[in-house]
Amino acid sequence: MTLLALGRPFWPLFLHVFGAMSLFGATATAALLAWAAWRRPVPVLARSTFWSLLLVALPAWVIMRADGQWIYSNEGFSGDNDPSWLGIGFTVADIGLIVLLVSTGLAYWWQRSGNAVAARVVAGLTTLYLAALVVAWLAMSAKWN
């Protein structure tokens, strides 16, 4: 296993995994904060949710996706007959950007208005995205075929 790891480019893989871990952590933080505000939305929870999505999750998504593409091009994949785990990872990442942008916008609305419905939608979207990230993580680590 060590010899296989030594044959891979270090920095793209390191940054991809770092971005994915940061994305998961920021999304989990936003989900927990939104779930905590389910019954009684507190303004500090709305503010913290918005800033964790904006300042951590979105940049982490960019790092994860850009370095994933870097690895993809270095490994010589062409798009024809790619492994299924790559398709799962790319699909979760690309659809996840839409979910992150919508969640960030709703968190901003929640922060500005204090609307409990926005908190509930943010909680649901971020939890759904966390589940998708877990599926992508399992697919990429187990190399599903």
mmCIF file of N, CA and C in Angstrom:
data_model
loop_
_atom_site.group_PDB
_atom_site.id
_atom_site.type_symbol
_atom_site.label_atom_id
_atom_site.label_comp_id
_atom_site.label_asym_id
_atom_site.label_seq_id
_atom_site.Cartn_x
_atom_site.Cartn_y
_atom_site.Cartn_z
ATOM 1 N N MET A 1 0.822 -1.185 0.000
ATOM 2 C CA MET A 1 0.000 0.000 0.000
ATOM 3 C C MET A 1 0.872 1.258 0.000
ATOM 4 N N THR A 2 1.982 1.220 0.708
ATOM 5 C CA THR A 2 2.857 2.383 0.755
ATOM 6 C C THR A 2 3.467 2.656 -0.614
ATOM 7 N N LEU A 3 3.830 1.615 -1.336
ATOM 8 C CA LEU A 3 4.402 1.814 -2.667
ATOM 9 C C LEU A 3 3.392 2.430 -3.616
ATOM 10 N N LEU A 4 2.139 2.046 -3.471
ATOM 11 C CA LEU A 4 1.097 2.639 -4.304
ATOM 12 C C LEU A 4 0.941 4.118 -3.988
ATOM 13 N N ALA A 5 0.987 4.471 -2.731
ATOM 14 C CA ALA A 5 0.859 5.869 -2.334
ATOM 15 C C ALA A 5 2.049 6.690 -2.800
ATOM 16 N N LEU A 6 3.243 6.098 -2.807
ATOM 17 C CA LEU A 6 4.423 6.825 -3.249
ATOM 18 C C LEU A 6 4.394 7.119 -4.743
ATOM 19 N N GLY A 7 3.671 6.325 -5.496
ATOM 20 C CA GLY A 7 3.572 6.547 -6.935
ATOM 21 C C GLY A 7 2.593 7.637 -7.319
ATOM 22 N N ARG A 8 1.798 8.114 -6.392
ATOM 23 C CA ARG A 8 0.803 9.150 -6.663
ATOM 24 C C ARG A 8 1.399 10.529 -6.405
ATOM 25 N N PRO A 9 0.881 11.544 -7.111
ATOM 26 C CA PRO A 9 1.323 12.905 -6.812
ATOM 27 C C PRO A 9 0.836 13.318 -5.422
ATOM 28 N N PHE A 10 1.750 13.805 -4.605
ATOM 29 C CA PHE A 10 1.433 14.074 -3.205
ATOM 30 C C PHE A 10 0.524 15.281 -3.025
ATOM 31 N N TRP A 11 0.908 16.427 -3.545
ATOM 32 C CA TRP A 11 0.179 17.659 -3.242
ATOM 33 C C TRP A 11 -1.250 17.690 -3.759
ATOM 34 N N PRO A 12 -1.517 17.272 -4.985
ATOM 35 C CA PRO A 12 -2.923 17.279 -5.408
ATOM 36 C C PRO A 12 -3.803 16.379 -4.544
ATOM 37 N N LEU A 13 -3.301 15.207 -4.210
ATOM 38 C CA LEU A 13 -4.083 14.290 -3.386
ATOM 39 C C LEU A 13 -4.240 14.830 -1.973
ATOM 40 N N PHE A 14 -3.177 15.375 -1.412
ATOM 41 C CA PHE A 14 -3.254 15.954 -0.072
ATOM 42 C C PHE A 14 -4.272 17.086 -0.035
ATOM 43 N N LEU A 15 -4.204 17.993 -1.005
ATOM 44 C CA LEU A 15 -5.126 19.128 -1.021
ATOM 45 C C LEU A 15 -6.565 18.686 -1.295
ATOM 46 N N HIS A 16 -6.736 17.673 -2.141
ATOM 47 C CA HIS A 16 -8.083 17.160 -2.402
ATOM 48 C C HIS A 16 -8.700 16.596 -1.124
ATOM 49 N N VAL A 17 -7.937 15.775 -0.407
ATOM 50 C CA VAL A 17 -8.443 15.190 0.834
ATOM 51 C C VAL A 17 -8.634 16.268 1.898
ATOM 52 N N PHE A 18 -7.713 17.214 1.990
ATOM 53 C CA PHE A 18 -7.857 18.318 2.947
ATOM 54 C C PHE A 18 -9.113 19.132 2.652
ATOM 55 N N GLY A 19 -9.347 19.442 1.384
ATOM 56 C CA GLY A 19 -10.546 20.182 1.002
ATOM 57 C C GLY A 19 -11.808 19.396 1.306
ATOM 58 N N ALA A 20 -11.784 18.087 1.038
ATOM 59 C CA ALA A 20 -12.957 17.254 1.321
ATOM 60 C C ALA A 20 -13.241 17.182 2.824
ATOM 61 N N MET A 21 -12.190 17.048 3.627
ATOM 62 C CA MET A 21 -12.383 17.001 5.079
ATOM 63 C C MET A 21 -12.898 18.329 5.610
ATOM 64 N N SER A 22 -12.355 19.424 5.095
ATOM 65 C CA SER A 22 -12.820 20.746 5.515
ATOM 66 C C SER A 22 -14.262 20.989 5.085
ATOM 67 N N LEU A 23 -14.600 20.548 3.883
ATOM 68 C CA LEU A 23 -15.973 20.674 3.393
ATOM 69 C C LEU A 23 -16.933 19.888 4.269
ATOM 70 N N PHE A 24 -16.574 18.658 4.600
ATOM 71 C CA PHE A 24 -17.428 17.844 5.452
ATOM 72 C C PHE A 24 -17.588 18.491 6.827
ATOM 73 N N GLY A 25 -16.496 18.977 7.401
ATOM 74 C CA GLY A 25 -16.569 19.601 8.726
ATOM 75 C C GLY A 25 -17.402 20.863 8.744
ATOM 76 N N ALA A 26 -17.232 21.700 7.731
ATOM 77 C CA ALA A 26 -18.008 22.940 7.678
ATOM 78 C C ALA A 26 -19.489 22.661 7.434
ATOM 79 N N THR A 27 -19.779 21.672 6.589
ATOM 80 C CA THR A 27 -21.169 21.317 6.330
ATOM 81 C C THR A 27 -21.802 20.689 7.565
ATOM 82 N N ALA A 28 -21.053 19.849 8.264
ATOM 83 C CA ALA A 28 -21.568 19.259 9.504
ATOM 84 C C ALA A 28 -21.807 20.331 10.558
ATOM 85 N N THR A 29 -20.919 21.306 10.633
ATOM 86 C CA THR A 29 -21.107 22.414 11.570
ATOM 87 C C THR A 29 -22.367 23.193 11.248
ATOM 88 N N ALA A 30 -22.555 23.510 9.966
ATOM 89 C CA ALA A 30 -23.754 24.246 9.564
ATOM 90 C C ALA A 30 -25.013 23.433 9.848
ATOM 91 N N ALA A 31 -24.966 22.139 9.588
ATOM 92 C CA ALA A 31 -26.130 21.294 9.854
ATOM 93 C C ALA A 31 -26.452 21.250 11.348
ATOM 94 N N LEU A 32 -25.428 21.079 12.177
ATOM 95 C CA LEU A 32 -25.651 21.026 13.627
ATOM 96 C C LEU A 32 -26.190 22.348 14.165
ATOM 97 N N LEU A 33 -25.656 23.454 13.669
ATOM 98 C CA LEU A 33 -26.148 24.756 14.112
ATOM 99 C C LEU A 33 -27.593 24.973 13.680
ATOM 100 N N ALA A 34 -27.915 24.570 12.459
ATOM 101 C CA ALA A 34 -29.285 24.742 11.972
ATOM 102 C C ALA A 34 -30.246 23.821 12.722
ATOM 103 N N TRP A 35 -29.823 22.589 13.014
ATOM 104 C CA TRP A 35 -30.679 21.694 13.791
ATOM 105 C C TRP A 35 -30.859 22.215 15.217
ATOM 106 N N ALA A 36 -29.831 22.834 15.776
ATOM 107 C CA ALA A 36 -29.942 23.394 17.123
ATOM 108 C C ALA A 36 -30.951 24.533 17.174
ATOM 109 N N ALA A 37 -31.141 25.207 16.054
ATOM 110 C CA ALA A 37 -32.079 26.329 15.995
ATOM 111 C C ALA A 37 -33.451 25.901 15.495
ATOM 112 N N TRP A 38 -33.725 24.605 15.501
ATOM 113 C CA TRP A 38 -34.976 24.089 14.932
ATOM 114 C C TRP A 38 -36.195 24.686 15.629
ATOM 115 N N ARG A 39 -36.225 24.648 16.941
ATOM 116 C CA ARG A 39 -37.392 25.141 17.672
ATOM 117 C C ARG A 39 -37.314 26.626 18.003
ATOM 118 N N ARG A 40 -36.119 27.091 18.274
ATOM 119 C CA ARG A 40 -35.966 28.484 18.698
ATOM 120 C C ARG A 40 -34.771 29.079 17.978
ATOM 121 N N PRO A 41 -35.000 29.713 16.817
ATOM 122 C CA PRO A 41 -33.865 30.281 16.081
ATOM 123 C C PRO A 41 -33.204 31.424 16.858
ATOM 124 N N VAL A 42 -31.966 31.229 17.162
ATOM 125 C CA VAL A 42 -31.173 32.235 17.865
ATOM 126 C C VAL A 42 -30.316 32.960 16.820
ATOM 127 N N PRO A 43 -30.238 34.282 16.865
ATOM 128 C CA PRO A 43 -29.482 35.009 15.825
ATOM 129 C C PRO A 43 -28.020 34.585 15.697
ATOM 130 N N VAL A 44 -27.375 34.224 16.795
ATOM 131 C CA VAL A 44 -25.974 33.845 16.707
ATOM 132 C C VAL A 44 -25.813 32.519 15.953
ATOM 133 N N LEU A 45 -26.796 31.629 16.050
ATOM 134 C CA LEU A 45 -26.737 30.379 15.297
ATOM 135 C C LEU A 45 -26.883 30.638 13.803
ATOM 136 N N ALA A 46 -27.761 31.556 13.453
ATOM 137 C CA ALA A 46 -27.935 31.904 12.037
ATOM 138 C C ALA A 46 -26.658 32.523 11.474
ATOM 139 N N ARG A 47 -26.077 33.415 12.216
ATOM 140 C CA ARG A 47 -24.845 34.072 11.774
ATOM 141 C C ARG A 47 -23.707 33.067 11.630
ATOM 142 N N SER A 48 -23.566 32.193 12.600
ATOM 143 C CA SER A 48 -22.494 31.191 12.551
ATOM 144 C C SER A 48 -22.690 30.201 11.409
ATOM 145 N N THR A 49 -23.932 29.827 11.152
ATOM 146 C CA THR A 49 -24.224 28.924 10.039
ATOM 147 C C THR A 49 -23.844 29.572 8.715
ATOM 148 N N PHE A 50 -24.269 30.814 8.538
ATOM 149 C CA PHE A 50 -23.971 31.522 7.289
ATOM 150 C C PHE A 50 -22.466 31.649 7.071
ATOM 151 N N TRP A 51 -21.737 32.066 8.102
ATOM 152 C CA TRP A 51 -20.305 32.291 7.929
ATOM 153 C C TRP A 51 -19.529 30.987 7.772
ATOM 154 N N SER A 52 -19.983 29.915 8.397
ATOM 155 C CA SER A 52 -19.277 28.647 8.202
ATOM 156 C C SER A 52 -19.465 28.127 6.779
ATOM 157 N N LEU A 53 -20.646 28.360 6.208
ATOM 158 C CA LEU A 53 -20.851 27.960 4.822
ATOM 159 C C LEU A 53 -20.073 28.859 3.864
ATOM 160 N N LEU A 54 -20.118 30.161 4.109
ATOM 161 C CA LEU A 54 -19.492 31.107 3.180
ATOM 162 C C LEU A 54 -17.969 31.081 3.244
ATOM 163 N N LEU A 55 -17.416 31.075 4.444
ATOM 164 C CA LEU A 55 -15.966 31.219 4.587
ATOM 165 C C LEU A 55 -15.199 29.900 4.644
ATOM 166 N N VAL A 56 -15.884 28.798 4.929
ATOM 167 C CA VAL A 56 -15.176 27.522 5.027
ATOM 168 C C VAL A 56 -15.662 26.531 3.970
ATOM 169 N N ALA A 57 -16.965 26.299 3.905
ATOM 170 C CA ALA A 57 -17.481 25.248 3.026
ATOM 171 C C ALA A 57 -17.262 25.570 1.546
ATOM 172 N N LEU A 58 -17.577 26.769 1.111
ATOM 173 C CA LEU A 58 -17.421 27.092 -0.310
ATOM 174 C C LEU A 58 -15.955 27.091 -0.759
ATOM 175 N N PRO A 59 -15.026 27.724 -0.014
ATOM 176 C CA PRO A 59 -13.615 27.603 -0.417
ATOM 177 C C PRO A 59 -13.099 26.165 -0.350
ATOM 178 N N ALA A 60 -13.562 25.397 0.625
ATOM 179 C CA ALA A 60 -13.144 23.994 0.714
ATOM 180 C C ALA A 60 -13.664 23.206 -0.480
ATOM 181 N N TRP A 61 -14.866 23.534 -0.949
ATOM 182 C CA TRP A 61 -15.405 22.869 -2.135
ATOM 183 C C TRP A 61 -14.518 23.169 -3.345
ATOM 184 N N VAL A 62 -14.107 24.424 -3.482
ATOM 185 C CA VAL A 62 -13.253 24.806 -4.611
ATOM 186 C C VAL A 62 -11.929 24.045 -4.555
ATOM 187 N N ILE A 63 -11.317 23.964 -3.390
ATOM 188 C CA ILE A 63 -10.055 23.244 -3.242
ATOM 189 C C ILE A 63 -10.246 21.766 -3.555
ATOM 190 N N MET A 64 -11.304 21.171 -3.002
ATOM 191 C CA MET A 64 -11.559 19.756 -3.223
ATOM 192 C C MET A 64 -11.794 19.469 -4.709
ATOM 193 N N ARG A 65 -12.617 20.260 -5.341
ATOM 194 C CA ARG A 65 -12.983 20.005 -6.743
ATOM 195 C C ARG A 65 -11.814 20.283 -7.683
ATOM 196 N N ALA A 66 -11.101 21.367 -7.464
ATOM 197 C CA ALA A 66 -9.975 21.719 -8.337
ATOM 198 C C ALA A 66 -8.868 20.671 -8.243
ATOM 199 N N ASP A 67 -8.562 20.236 -7.041
ATOM 200 C CA ASP A 67 -7.504 19.238 -6.895
ATOM 201 C C ASP A 67 -7.962 17.857 -7.334
ATOM 202 N N GLY A 68 -9.246 17.572 -7.216
ATOM 203 C CA GLY A 68 -9.771 16.337 -7.779
ATOM 204 C C GLY A 68 -9.622 16.303 -9.291
ATOM 205 N N GLN A 69 -9.887 17.446 -9.922
ATOM 206 C CA GLN A 69 -9.711 17.543 -11.375
ATOM 207 C C GLN A 69 -8.230 17.439 -11.750
ATOM 208 N N TRP A 70 -7.361 18.015 -10.927
ATOM 209 C CA TRP A 70 -5.921 17.941 -11.159
ATOM 210 C C TRP A 70 -5.455 16.485 -11.126
ATOM 211 N N ILE A 71 -5.907 15.738 -10.123
ATOM 212 C CA ILE A 71 -5.560 14.318 -10.038
ATOM 213 C C ILE A 71 -6.115 13.566 -11.241
ATOM 214 N N TYR A 72 -7.347 13.866 -11.609
ATOM 215 C CA TYR A 72 -8.002 13.211 -12.746
ATOM 216 C C TYR A 72 -7.174 13.389 -14.018
ATOM 217 N N SER A 73 -6.698 14.597 -14.258
ATOM 218 C CA SER A 73 -5.916 14.833 -15.474
ATOM 219 C C SER A 73 -4.514 14.217 -15.381
ATOM 220 N N ASN A 74 -3.910 14.199 -14.196
ATOM 221 C CA ASN A 74 -2.587 13.591 -14.035
ATOM 222 C C ASN A 74 -2.621 12.078 -14.185
ATOM 223 N N GLU A 75 -3.726 11.465 -13.816
ATOM 224 C CA GLU A 75 -3.831 10.011 -13.874
ATOM 225 C C GLU A 75 -4.172 9.508 -15.271
ATOM 226 N N GLY A 76 -4.475 10.411 -16.182
ATOM 227 C CA GLY A 76 -4.708 10.022 -17.564
ATOM 228 C C GLY A 76 -6.103 9.511 -17.873
ATOM 229 N N PHE A 77 -7.075 9.802 -17.039
ATOM 230 C CA PHE A 77 -8.443 9.412 -17.355
ATOM 231 C C PHE A 77 -8.946 10.261 -18.507
ATOM 232 N N SER A 78 -9.802 9.680 -19.339
ATOM 233 C CA SER A 78 -10.246 10.410 -20.530
ATOM 234 C C SER A 78 -11.743 10.667 -20.553
ATOM 235 N N GLY A 79 -12.492 10.074 -19.653
ATOM 236 C CA GLY A 79 -13.938 10.200 -19.684
ATOM 237 C C GLY A 79 -14.593 8.970 -20.279
ATOM 238 N N ASP A 80 -13.833 8.168 -21.022
ATOM 239 C CA ASP A 80 -14.345 6.917 -21.577
ATOM 240 C C ASP A 80 -13.975 5.776 -20.638
ATOM 241 N N ASN A 81 -14.959 5.028 -20.225
ATOM 242 C CA ASN A 81 -14.751 3.876 -19.349
ATOM 243 C C ASN A 81 -14.096 4.233 -18.019
ATOM 244 N N ASP A 82 -14.444 5.395 -17.480
ATOM 245 C CA ASP A 82 -13.942 5.752 -16.157
ATOM 246 C C ASP A 82 -14.593 4.863 -15.104
ATOM 247 N N PRO A 83 -13.913 4.628 -13.987
ATOM 248 C CA PRO A 83 -14.521 3.834 -12.915
ATOM 249 C C PRO A 83 -15.761 4.535 -12.350
ATOM 250 N N SER A 84 -16.679 3.746 -11.814
ATOM 251 C CA SER A 84 -17.930 4.321 -11.305
ATOM 252 C C SER A 84 -17.700 5.221 -10.096
ATOM 253 N N TRP A 85 -16.664 4.944 -9.303
ATOM 254 C CA TRP A 85 -16.414 5.782 -8.136
ATOM 255 C C TRP A 85 -16.041 7.206 -8.548
ATOM 256 N N LEU A 86 -15.421 7.363 -9.707
ATOM 257 C CA LEU A 86 -15.137 8.714 -10.195
ATOM 258 C C LEU A 86 -16.414 9.447 -10.552
ATOM 259 N N GLY A 87 -17.323 8.745 -11.206
ATOM 260 C CA GLY A 87 -18.603 9.357 -11.553
ATOM 261 C C GLY A 87 -19.393 9.764 -10.325
ATOM 262 N N ILE A 88 -19.366 8.918 -9.305
ATOM 263 C CA ILE A 88 -20.063 9.245 -8.060
ATOM 264 C C ILE A 88 -19.444 10.484 -7.421
ATOM 265 N N GLY A 89 -18.119 10.531 -7.368
ATOM 266 C CA GLY A 89 -17.443 11.686 -6.768
ATOM 267 C C GLY A 89 -17.722 12.976 -7.518
ATOM 268 N N PHE A 90 -17.629 12.932 -8.838
ATOM 269 C CA PHE A 90 -17.893 14.130 -9.631
ATOM 270 C C PHE A 90 -19.350 14.570 -9.512
ATOM 271 N N THR A 91 -20.276 13.617 -9.506
ATOM 272 C CA THR A 91 -21.699 13.961 -9.399
ATOM 273 C C THR A 91 -22.015 14.609 -8.066
ATOM 274 N N VAL A 92 -21.515 14.020 -6.985
ATOM 275 C CA VAL A 92 -21.764 14.595 -5.659
ATOM 276 C C VAL A 92 -21.122 15.977 -5.550
ATOM 277 N N ALA A 93 -19.937 16.132 -6.101
ATOM 278 C CA ALA A 93 -19.269 17.437 -6.028
ATOM 279 C C ALA A 93 -20.026 18.493 -6.834
ATOM 280 N N ASP A 94 -20.432 18.151 -8.046
ATOM 281 C CA ASP A 94 -21.064 19.153 -8.903
ATOM 282 C C ASP A 94 -22.464 19.524 -8.422
ATOM 283 N N ILE A 95 -23.257 18.548 -8.046
ATOM 284 C CA ILE A 95 -24.588 18.842 -7.508
ATOM 285 C C ILE A 95 -24.452 19.504 -6.142
ATOM 286 N N GLY A 96 -23.409 19.114 -5.414
ATOM 287 C CA GLY A 96 -23.171 19.695 -4.092
ATOM 288 C C GLY A 96 -22.913 21.187 -4.130
ATOM 289 N N LEU A 97 -22.321 21.675 -5.215
ATOM 290 C CA LEU A 97 -22.111 23.116 -5.311
ATOM 291 C C LEU A 97 -23.449 23.843 -5.325
ATOM 292 N N ILE A 98 -24.404 23.321 -6.053
ATOM 293 C CA ILE A 98 -25.731 23.940 -6.088
ATOM 294 C C ILE A 98 -26.361 23.913 -4.701
ATOM 295 N N VAL A 99 -26.256 22.776 -4.037
ATOM 296 C CA VAL A 99 -26.809 22.654 -2.683
ATOM 297 C C VAL A 99 -26.117 23.626 -1.734
ATOM 298 N N LEU A 100 -24.805 23.756 -1.845
ATOM 299 C CA LEU A 100 -24.075 24.694 -0.983
ATOM 300 C C LEU A 100 -24.472 26.144 -1.245
ATOM 301 N N LEU A 101 -24.610 26.501 -2.508
ATOM 302 C CA LEU A 101 -24.998 27.874 -2.831
ATOM 303 C C LEU A 101 -26.404 28.193 -2.341
ATOM 304 N N VAL A 102 -27.329 27.257 -2.531
ATOM 305 C CA VAL A 102 -28.698 27.464 -2.045
ATOM 306 C C VAL A 102 -28.716 27.527 -0.521
ATOM 307 N N SER A 103 -27.972 26.635 0.127
ATOM 308 C CA SER A 103 -27.909 26.638 1.599
ATOM 309 C C SER A 103 -27.303 27.933 2.120
ATOM 310 N N THR A 104 -26.269 28.422 1.457
ATOM 311 C CA THR A 104 -25.646 29.673 1.883
ATOM 312 C C THR A 104 -26.609 30.840 1.711
ATOM 313 N N GLY A 105 -27.317 30.861 0.587
ATOM 314 C CA GLY A 105 -28.311 31.920 0.368
ATOM 315 C C GLY A 105 -29.429 31.869 1.398
ATOM 316 N N LEU A 106 -29.904 30.675 1.703
ATOM 317 C CA LEU A 106 -30.948 30.541 2.720
ATOM 318 C C LEU A 106 -30.430 30.885 4.113
ATOM 319 N N ALA A 107 -29.175 30.548 4.388
ATOM 320 C CA ALA A 107 -28.588 30.923 5.681
ATOM 321 C C ALA A 107 -28.463 32.441 5.791
ATOM 322 N N TYR A 108 -28.159 33.091 4.679
ATOM 323 C CA TYR A 108 -28.113 34.556 4.683
ATOM 324 C C TYR A 108 -29.505 35.114 4.951
ATOM 325 N N TRP A 109 -30.516 34.555 4.288
ATOM 326 C CA TRP A 109 -31.891 34.996 4.495
ATOM 327 C C TRP A 109 -32.303 34.760 5.947
ATOM 328 N N TRP A 110 -31.931 33.605 6.480
ATOM 329 C CA TRP A 110 -32.228 33.289 7.878
ATOM 330 C C TRP A 110 -31.564 34.290 8.810
ATOM 331 N N GLN A 111 -30.309 34.642 8.513
ATOM 332 C CA GLN A 111 -29.576 35.606 9.341
ATOM 333 C C GLN A 111 -30.240 36.975 9.306
ATOM 334 N N ARG A 112 -30.700 37.385 8.132
ATOM 335 C CA ARG A 112 -31.295 38.717 7.985
ATOM 336 C C ARG A 112 -32.717 38.796 8.537
ATOM 337 N N SER A 113 -33.501 37.716 8.346
ATOM 338 C CA SER A 113 -34.909 37.786 8.716
ATOM 339 C C SER A 113 -35.236 37.103 10.037
ATOM 340 N N GLY A 114 -34.430 36.153 10.451
ATOM 341 C CA GLY A 114 -34.739 35.387 11.651
ATOM 342 C C GLY A 114 -35.858 34.386 11.432
ATOM 343 N N ASN A 115 -36.138 34.060 10.180
ATOM 344 C CA ASN A 115 -37.224 33.166 9.825
ATOM 345 C C ASN A 115 -36.868 31.721 10.175
ATOM 346 N N ALA A 116 -37.754 31.066 10.939
ATOM 347 C CA ALA A 116 -37.500 29.689 11.364
ATOM 348 C C ALA A 116 -37.577 28.708 10.203
ATOM 349 N N VAL A 117 -38.360 29.032 9.186
ATOM 350 C CA VAL A 117 -38.477 28.143 8.028
ATOM 351 C C VAL A 117 -37.136 28.040 7.307
ATOM 352 N N ALA A 118 -36.432 29.135 7.199
ATOM 353 C CA ALA A 118 -35.116 29.122 6.554
ATOM 354 C C ALA A 118 -34.152 28.229 7.323
ATOM 355 N N ALA A 119 -34.209 28.273 8.646
ATOM 356 C CA ALA A 119 -33.343 27.424 9.464
ATOM 357 C C ALA A 119 -33.647 25.958 9.207
ATOM 358 N N ARG A 120 -34.909 25.622 9.072
ATOM 359 C CA ARG A 120 -35.288 24.228 8.847
ATOM 360 C C ARG A 120 -34.872 23.743 7.469
ATOM 361 N N VAL A 121 -34.981 24.604 6.476
ATOM 362 C CA VAL A 121 -34.565 24.221 5.124
ATOM 363 C C VAL A 121 -33.049 24.064 5.065
ATOM 364 N N VAL A 122 -32.317 24.970 5.710
ATOM 365 C CA VAL A 122 -30.858 24.859 5.762
ATOM 366 C C VAL A 122 -30.464 23.560 6.478
ATOM 367 N N ALA A 123 -31.145 23.228 7.560
ATOM 368 C CA ALA A 123 -30.854 21.986 8.279
ATOM 369 C C ALA A 123 -31.079 20.774 7.380
ATOM 370 N N GLY A 124 -32.162 20.778 6.642
ATOM 371 C CA GLY A 124 -32.453 19.659 5.755
ATOM 372 C C GLY A 124 -31.476 19.549 4.602
ATOM 373 N N LEU A 125 -31.173 20.675 3.958
ATOM 374 C CA LEU A 125 -30.255 20.650 2.816
ATOM 375 C C LEU A 125 -28.846 20.240 3.216
ATOM 376 N N THR A 126 -28.362 20.790 4.314
ATOM 377 C CA THR A 126 -26.999 20.446 4.722
ATOM 378 C C THR A 126 -26.904 18.996 5.187
ATOM 379 N N THR A 127 -27.946 18.488 5.813
ATOM 380 C CA THR A 127 -27.951 17.079 6.208
ATOM 381 C C THR A 127 -27.989 16.174 4.981
ATOM 382 N N LEU A 128 -28.785 16.541 3.999
ATOM 383 C CA LEU A 128 -28.843 15.779 2.748
ATOM 384 C C LEU A 128 -27.479 15.778 2.057
ATOM 385 N N TYR A 129 -26.821 16.927 2.045
ATOM 386 C CA TYR A 129 -25.504 17.006 1.421
ATOM 387 C C TYR A 129 -24.462 16.209 2.201
ATOM 388 N N LEU A 130 -24.578 16.188 3.524
ATOM 389 C CA LEU A 130 -23.670 15.361 4.328
ATOM 390 C C LEU A 130 -23.820 13.889 3.974
ATOM 391 N N ALA A 131 -25.056 13.446 3.790
ATOM 392 C CA ALA A 131 -25.282 12.048 3.407
ATOM 393 C C ALA A 131 -24.666 11.761 2.036
ATOM 394 N N ALA A 132 -24.800 12.694 1.105
ATOM 395 C CA ALA A 132 -24.197 12.512 -0.219
ATOM 396 C C ALA A 132 -22.676 12.495 -0.125
ATOM 397 N N LEU A 133 -22.096 13.332 0.736
ATOM 398 C CA LEU A 133 -20.647 13.328 0.923
ATOM 399 C C LEU A 133 -20.164 12.006 1.506
ATOM 400 N N VAL A 134 -20.943 11.412 2.393
ATOM 401 C CA VAL A 134 -20.577 10.107 2.962
ATOM 402 C C VAL A 134 -20.580 9.045 1.862
ATOM 403 N N VAL A 135 -21.585 9.079 0.982
ATOM 404 C CA VAL A 135 -21.636 8.114 -0.119
ATOM 405 C C VAL A 135 -20.419 8.295 -1.029
ATOM 406 N N ALA A 136 -20.077 9.545 -1.349
ATOM 407 C CA ALA A 136 -18.905 9.800 -2.196
ATOM 408 C C ALA A 136 -17.627 9.354 -1.502
ATOM 409 N N TRP A 137 -17.525 9.599 -0.222
ATOM 410 C CA TRP A 137 -16.354 9.193 0.542
ATOM 411 C C TRP A 137 -16.201 7.671 0.518
ATOM 412 N N LEU A 138 -17.305 6.963 0.739
ATOM 413 C CA LEU A 138 -17.257 5.506 0.709
ATOM 414 C C LEU A 138 -16.905 5.000 -0.694
ATOM 415 N N ALA A 139 -17.486 5.601 -1.706
ATOM 416 C CA ALA A 139 -17.225 5.161 -3.078
ATOM 417 C C ALA A 139 -15.765 5.389 -3.463
ATOM 418 N N MET A 140 -15.216 6.521 -3.076
ATOM 419 C CA MET A 140 -13.849 6.852 -3.462
ATOM 420 C C MET A 140 -12.821 6.104 -2.622
ATOM 421 N N SER A 141 -13.125 5.818 -1.377
ATOM 422 C CA SER A 141 -12.149 5.104 -0.558
ATOM 423 C C SER A 141 -12.178 3.602 -0.831
ATOM 424 N N ALA A 142 -13.344 3.065 -1.178
ATOM 425 C CA ALA A 142 -13.446 1.624 -1.467
ATOM 426 C C ALA A 142 -13.265 1.322 -2.941
ATOM 427 N N LYS A 143 -13.209 2.378 -3.788
ATOM 428 C CA LYS A 143 -13.034 2.217 -5.242
ATOM 429 C C LYS A 143 -14.089 1.291 -5.820
ATOM 430 N N TRP A 144 -15.378 1.661 -5.604
ATOM 431 C CA TRP A 144 -16.483 0.858 -6.135
ATOM 432 C C TRP A 144 -16.363 0.752 -7.639
ATOM 433 N N ASN A 145 -16.664 -0.386 -8.174
ATOM 434 C CA ASN A 145 -16.629 -0.566 -9.627
ATOM 435 C C ASN A 145 -17.980 -0.890 -10.169
#
